[in-house]
Amino acid sequence: MGCSTSNQSIIKSDDELTASIVSHIESYQANDFTFFDQYSEDVISRINNIVIDGKDDLLNGWKSHHDFLYENINIEDLYVHTNYFADGTIWSNAWFTWTGKGQTTGDNYSNRSHFDYKWEDGKIVEVVAYFSETIENTEIAAYTASLEEK
């Protein structure tokens, strides 16, 4: 048995990539999307296994949260770390509780969420996210119905 670490993976919570994801999530909360320069143009996102191709479509989805779906968005209980795998692959993982108030329904929502971010050459190239879609589906349906009433 040796002390070789060449086949070991490392998890860090005090590194630059972890800090970048923390900043990214805090910026989203503040309706500031300047962090999107960290995404590759052709980022692949899998949000509850629904594929979103490219940075622009992903950005438009996140902006809609502030523009017409929710107000008072907050991120609580945030924990982030980054995995540096032995094969060179790097993923940051984030867990948090998203809260907000529906702009159409007026309902207060809380949603536990998990996001994974794959890094290549200093850019996010893949996002995988899991959270309950009930909140978003409810608010989108109410918003769509309100447009049809006009």
mmCIF file of C-alpha atoms in Angstrom:
data_model
loop_
_atom_site.group_PDB
_atom_site.id
_atom_site.type_symbol
_atom_site.label_atom_id
_atom_site.label_comp_id
_atom_site.label_asym_id
_atom_site.label_seq_id
_atom_site.Cartn_x
_atom_site.Cartn_y
_atom_site.Cartn_z
ATOM 1 C CA MET A 1 0.000 0.000 0.000
ATOM 2 C CA GLY A 2 1.323 3.362 -0.967
ATOM 3 C CA CYS A 3 0.288 6.899 -0.306
ATOM 4 C CA SER A 4 -0.383 7.730 -3.933
ATOM 5 C CA THR A 5 -3.311 10.096 -4.408
ATOM 6 C CA SER A 6 -3.472 9.943 -8.206
ATOM 7 C CA ASN A 7 -6.707 7.920 -8.179
ATOM 8 C CA GLN A 8 -8.465 9.878 -5.476
ATOM 9 C CA SER A 9 -11.229 12.376 -5.871
ATOM 10 C CA ILE A 10 -11.404 15.493 -3.699
ATOM 11 C CA ILE A 11 -14.373 17.486 -2.405
ATOM 12 C CA LYS A 12 -13.789 21.142 -1.570
ATOM 13 C CA SER A 13 -16.106 23.733 -0.082
ATOM 14 C CA ASP A 14 -13.614 26.603 0.133
ATOM 15 C CA ASP A 15 -12.371 26.772 -3.452
ATOM 16 C CA GLU A 16 -12.896 29.262 -6.289
ATOM 17 C CA LEU A 17 -15.491 27.196 -8.180
ATOM 18 C CA THR A 18 -17.610 26.656 -5.070
ATOM 19 C CA ALA A 19 -17.434 30.385 -4.306
ATOM 20 C CA SER A 20 -18.448 31.076 -7.901
ATOM 21 C CA ILE A 21 -21.583 28.927 -7.578
ATOM 22 C CA VAL A 22 -22.488 30.550 -4.246
ATOM 23 C CA SER A 23 -22.137 33.968 -5.907
ATOM 24 C CA HIS A 24 -24.137 32.745 -8.916
ATOM 25 C CA ILE A 25 -27.053 31.620 -6.721
ATOM 26 C CA GLU A 26 -26.976 34.821 -4.664
ATOM 27 C CA SER A 27 -26.995 36.850 -7.901
ATOM 28 C CA TYR A 28 -30.012 34.902 -9.204
ATOM 29 C CA GLN A 29 -31.807 35.748 -5.955
ATOM 30 C CA ALA A 30 -31.029 39.449 -6.532
ATOM 31 C CA ASN A 31 -32.276 39.339 -10.163
ATOM 32 C CA ASP A 32 -28.705 39.879 -11.394
ATOM 33 C CA PHE A 33 -27.730 37.631 -14.278
ATOM 34 C CA THR A 34 -24.216 38.887 -14.975
ATOM 35 C CA PHE A 35 -22.941 35.510 -13.765
ATOM 36 C CA PHE A 36 -24.179 33.964 -17.009
ATOM 37 C CA ASP A 37 -20.807 34.765 -18.580
ATOM 38 C CA GLN A 38 -19.615 31.651 -16.705
ATOM 39 C CA TYR A 39 -21.815 29.442 -18.900
ATOM 40 C CA SER A 40 -20.678 28.058 -22.236
ATOM 41 C CA GLU A 41 -22.836 29.200 -25.159
ATOM 42 C CA ASP A 42 -23.941 25.619 -25.812
ATOM 43 C CA VAL A 43 -24.525 24.593 -22.188
ATOM 44 C CA ILE A 44 -26.816 21.584 -21.839
ATOM 45 C CA SER A 45 -29.297 21.774 -18.976
ATOM 46 C CA ARG A 46 -31.450 18.994 -17.649
ATOM 47 C CA ILE A 47 -34.100 20.464 -15.380
ATOM 48 C CA ASN A 48 -36.017 17.506 -13.944
ATOM 49 C CA ASN A 49 -34.859 15.605 -17.048
ATOM 50 C CA ILE A 50 -36.245 18.209 -19.456
ATOM 51 C CA VAL A 51 -33.398 19.223 -21.761
ATOM 52 C CA ILE A 52 -32.752 22.910 -22.413
ATOM 53 C CA ASP A 53 -30.149 23.578 -25.101
ATOM 54 C CA GLY A 54 -27.992 26.666 -24.907
ATOM 55 C CA LYS A 55 -27.347 29.570 -22.622
ATOM 56 C CA ASP A 56 -30.051 31.902 -23.979
ATOM 57 C CA ASP A 57 -32.978 29.545 -23.341
ATOM 58 C CA LEU A 58 -31.727 28.763 -19.831
ATOM 59 C CA LEU A 59 -31.241 32.456 -19.067
ATOM 60 C CA ASN A 60 -34.738 33.335 -20.307
ATOM 61 C CA GLY A 61 -36.202 30.682 -18.014
ATOM 62 C CA TRP A 62 -34.438 32.027 -14.923
ATOM 63 C CA LYS A 63 -35.295 35.634 -15.819
ATOM 64 C CA SER A 64 -38.990 34.718 -16.105
ATOM 65 C CA HIS A 65 -38.942 33.886 -12.410
ATOM 66 C CA HIS A 66 -38.343 37.557 -11.612
ATOM 67 C CA ASP A 67 -40.035 39.155 -14.631
ATOM 68 C CA PHE A 68 -43.533 37.726 -14.265
ATOM 69 C CA LEU A 69 -43.764 34.605 -12.101
ATOM 70 C CA TYR A 70 -42.497 35.423 -8.599
ATOM 71 C CA GLU A 71 -41.534 38.180 -6.212
ATOM 72 C CA ASN A 72 -39.556 38.109 -2.970
ATOM 73 C CA ILE A 73 -37.350 35.250 -4.187
ATOM 74 C CA ASN A 74 -34.989 34.025 -1.491
ATOM 75 C CA ILE A 75 -32.472 31.221 -1.228
ATOM 76 C CA GLU A 76 -32.186 29.634 2.209
ATOM 77 C CA ASP A 77 -30.067 26.834 3.695
ATOM 78 C CA LEU A 78 -27.535 27.039 0.856
ATOM 79 C CA TYR A 79 -24.747 24.454 0.826
ATOM 80 C CA VAL A 80 -22.291 24.090 -2.068
ATOM 81 C CA HIS A 81 -19.199 21.975 -2.640
ATOM 82 C CA THR A 82 -17.144 21.037 -5.670
ATOM 83 C CA ASN A 83 -16.031 17.528 -6.596
ATOM 84 C CA TYR A 84 -12.649 17.187 -8.283
ATOM 85 C CA PHE A 85 -12.798 13.646 -9.624
ATOM 86 C CA ALA A 86 -9.706 11.526 -10.264
ATOM 87 C CA ASP A 87 -10.470 11.433 -14.008
ATOM 88 C CA GLY A 88 -10.302 15.257 -14.199
ATOM 89 C CA THR A 89 -14.052 15.834 -14.287
ATOM 90 C CA ILE A 90 -15.237 18.703 -12.070
ATOM 91 C CA TRP A 91 -18.775 19.127 -10.745
ATOM 92 C CA SER A 92 -20.127 21.641 -8.241
ATOM 93 C CA ASN A 93 -23.201 20.580 -6.269
ATOM 94 C CA ALA A 94 -25.690 22.901 -4.563
ATOM 95 C CA TRP A 95 -28.558 22.220 -2.180
ATOM 96 C CA PHE A 96 -30.934 24.925 -0.982
ATOM 97 C CA THR A 97 -34.500 25.914 -0.270
ATOM 98 C CA TRP A 98 -35.991 28.337 -2.797
ATOM 99 C CA THR A 99 -38.821 30.553 -1.530
ATOM 100 C CA GLY A 100 -40.930 33.120 -3.320
ATOM 101 C CA LYS A 101 -44.395 34.584 -3.715
ATOM 102 C CA GLY A 102 -46.419 34.049 -6.880
ATOM 103 C CA GLN A 103 -47.019 37.296 -8.755
ATOM 104 C CA THR A 104 -50.334 35.997 -10.103
ATOM 105 C CA THR A 105 -51.634 33.739 -7.332
ATOM 106 C CA GLY A 106 -50.187 35.607 -4.360
ATOM 107 C CA ASP A 107 -49.296 32.213 -2.873
ATOM 108 C CA ASN A 108 -46.123 31.789 -0.829
ATOM 109 C CA TYR A 109 -43.970 28.907 -2.029
ATOM 110 C CA SER A 110 -41.062 26.898 -0.653
ATOM 111 C CA ASN A 111 -39.157 24.337 -2.705
ATOM 112 C CA ARG A 112 -36.123 22.240 -1.708
ATOM 113 C CA SER A 113 -33.751 22.033 -4.693
ATOM 114 C CA HIS A 114 -30.563 20.340 -5.861
ATOM 115 C CA PHE A 115 -28.368 21.618 -8.710
ATOM 116 C CA ASP A 116 -25.207 20.164 -10.275
ATOM 117 C CA TYR A 117 -22.828 22.198 -12.456
ATOM 118 C CA LYS A 118 -20.203 20.559 -14.672
ATOM 119 C CA TRP A 119 -17.101 22.660 -15.347
ATOM 120 C CA GLU A 120 -14.794 22.493 -18.378
ATOM 121 C CA ASP A 121 -12.105 25.059 -19.151
ATOM 122 C CA GLY A 122 -13.516 27.484 -16.573
ATOM 123 C CA LYS A 123 -17.068 27.400 -17.991
ATOM 124 C CA ILE A 124 -20.252 25.654 -16.910
ATOM 125 C CA VAL A 125 -21.042 23.194 -19.702
ATOM 126 C CA GLU A 126 -23.831 21.190 -18.096
ATOM 127 C CA VAL A 127 -26.479 21.841 -15.456
ATOM 128 C CA VAL A 128 -28.588 19.145 -13.827
ATOM 129 C CA ALA A 129 -31.368 20.222 -11.461
ATOM 130 C CA TYR A 130 -34.034 18.511 -9.405
ATOM 131 C CA PHE A 131 -36.942 20.154 -7.595
ATOM 132 C CA SER A 132 -40.703 19.835 -7.438
ATOM 133 C CA GLU A 133 -42.339 21.308 -10.544
ATOM 134 C CA THR A 134 -45.710 21.744 -8.819
ATOM 135 C CA ILE A 135 -44.982 25.330 -7.791
ATOM 136 C CA GLU A 136 -43.821 26.431 -11.222
ATOM 137 C CA ASN A 137 -46.645 24.619 -13.017
ATOM 138 C CA THR A 138 -49.208 26.226 -10.689
ATOM 139 C CA GLU A 139 -47.857 29.734 -11.169
ATOM 140 C CA ILE A 140 -47.422 29.376 -14.955
ATOM 141 C CA ALA A 141 -51.005 28.097 -15.287
ATOM 142 C CA ALA A 142 -52.322 31.048 -13.269
ATOM 143 C CA TYR A 143 -50.227 33.521 -15.267
ATOM 144 C CA THR A 144 -51.355 32.018 -18.600
ATOM 145 C CA ALA A 145 -55.013 32.114 -17.504
ATOM 146 C CA SER A 146 -54.641 35.763 -16.488
ATOM 147 C CA LEU A 147 -53.350 36.608 -19.972
ATOM 148 C CA GLU A 148 -56.295 34.835 -21.594
ATOM 149 C CA GLU A 149 -58.710 36.903 -19.484
ATOM 150 C CA LYS A 150 -57.290 40.157 -20.849
#
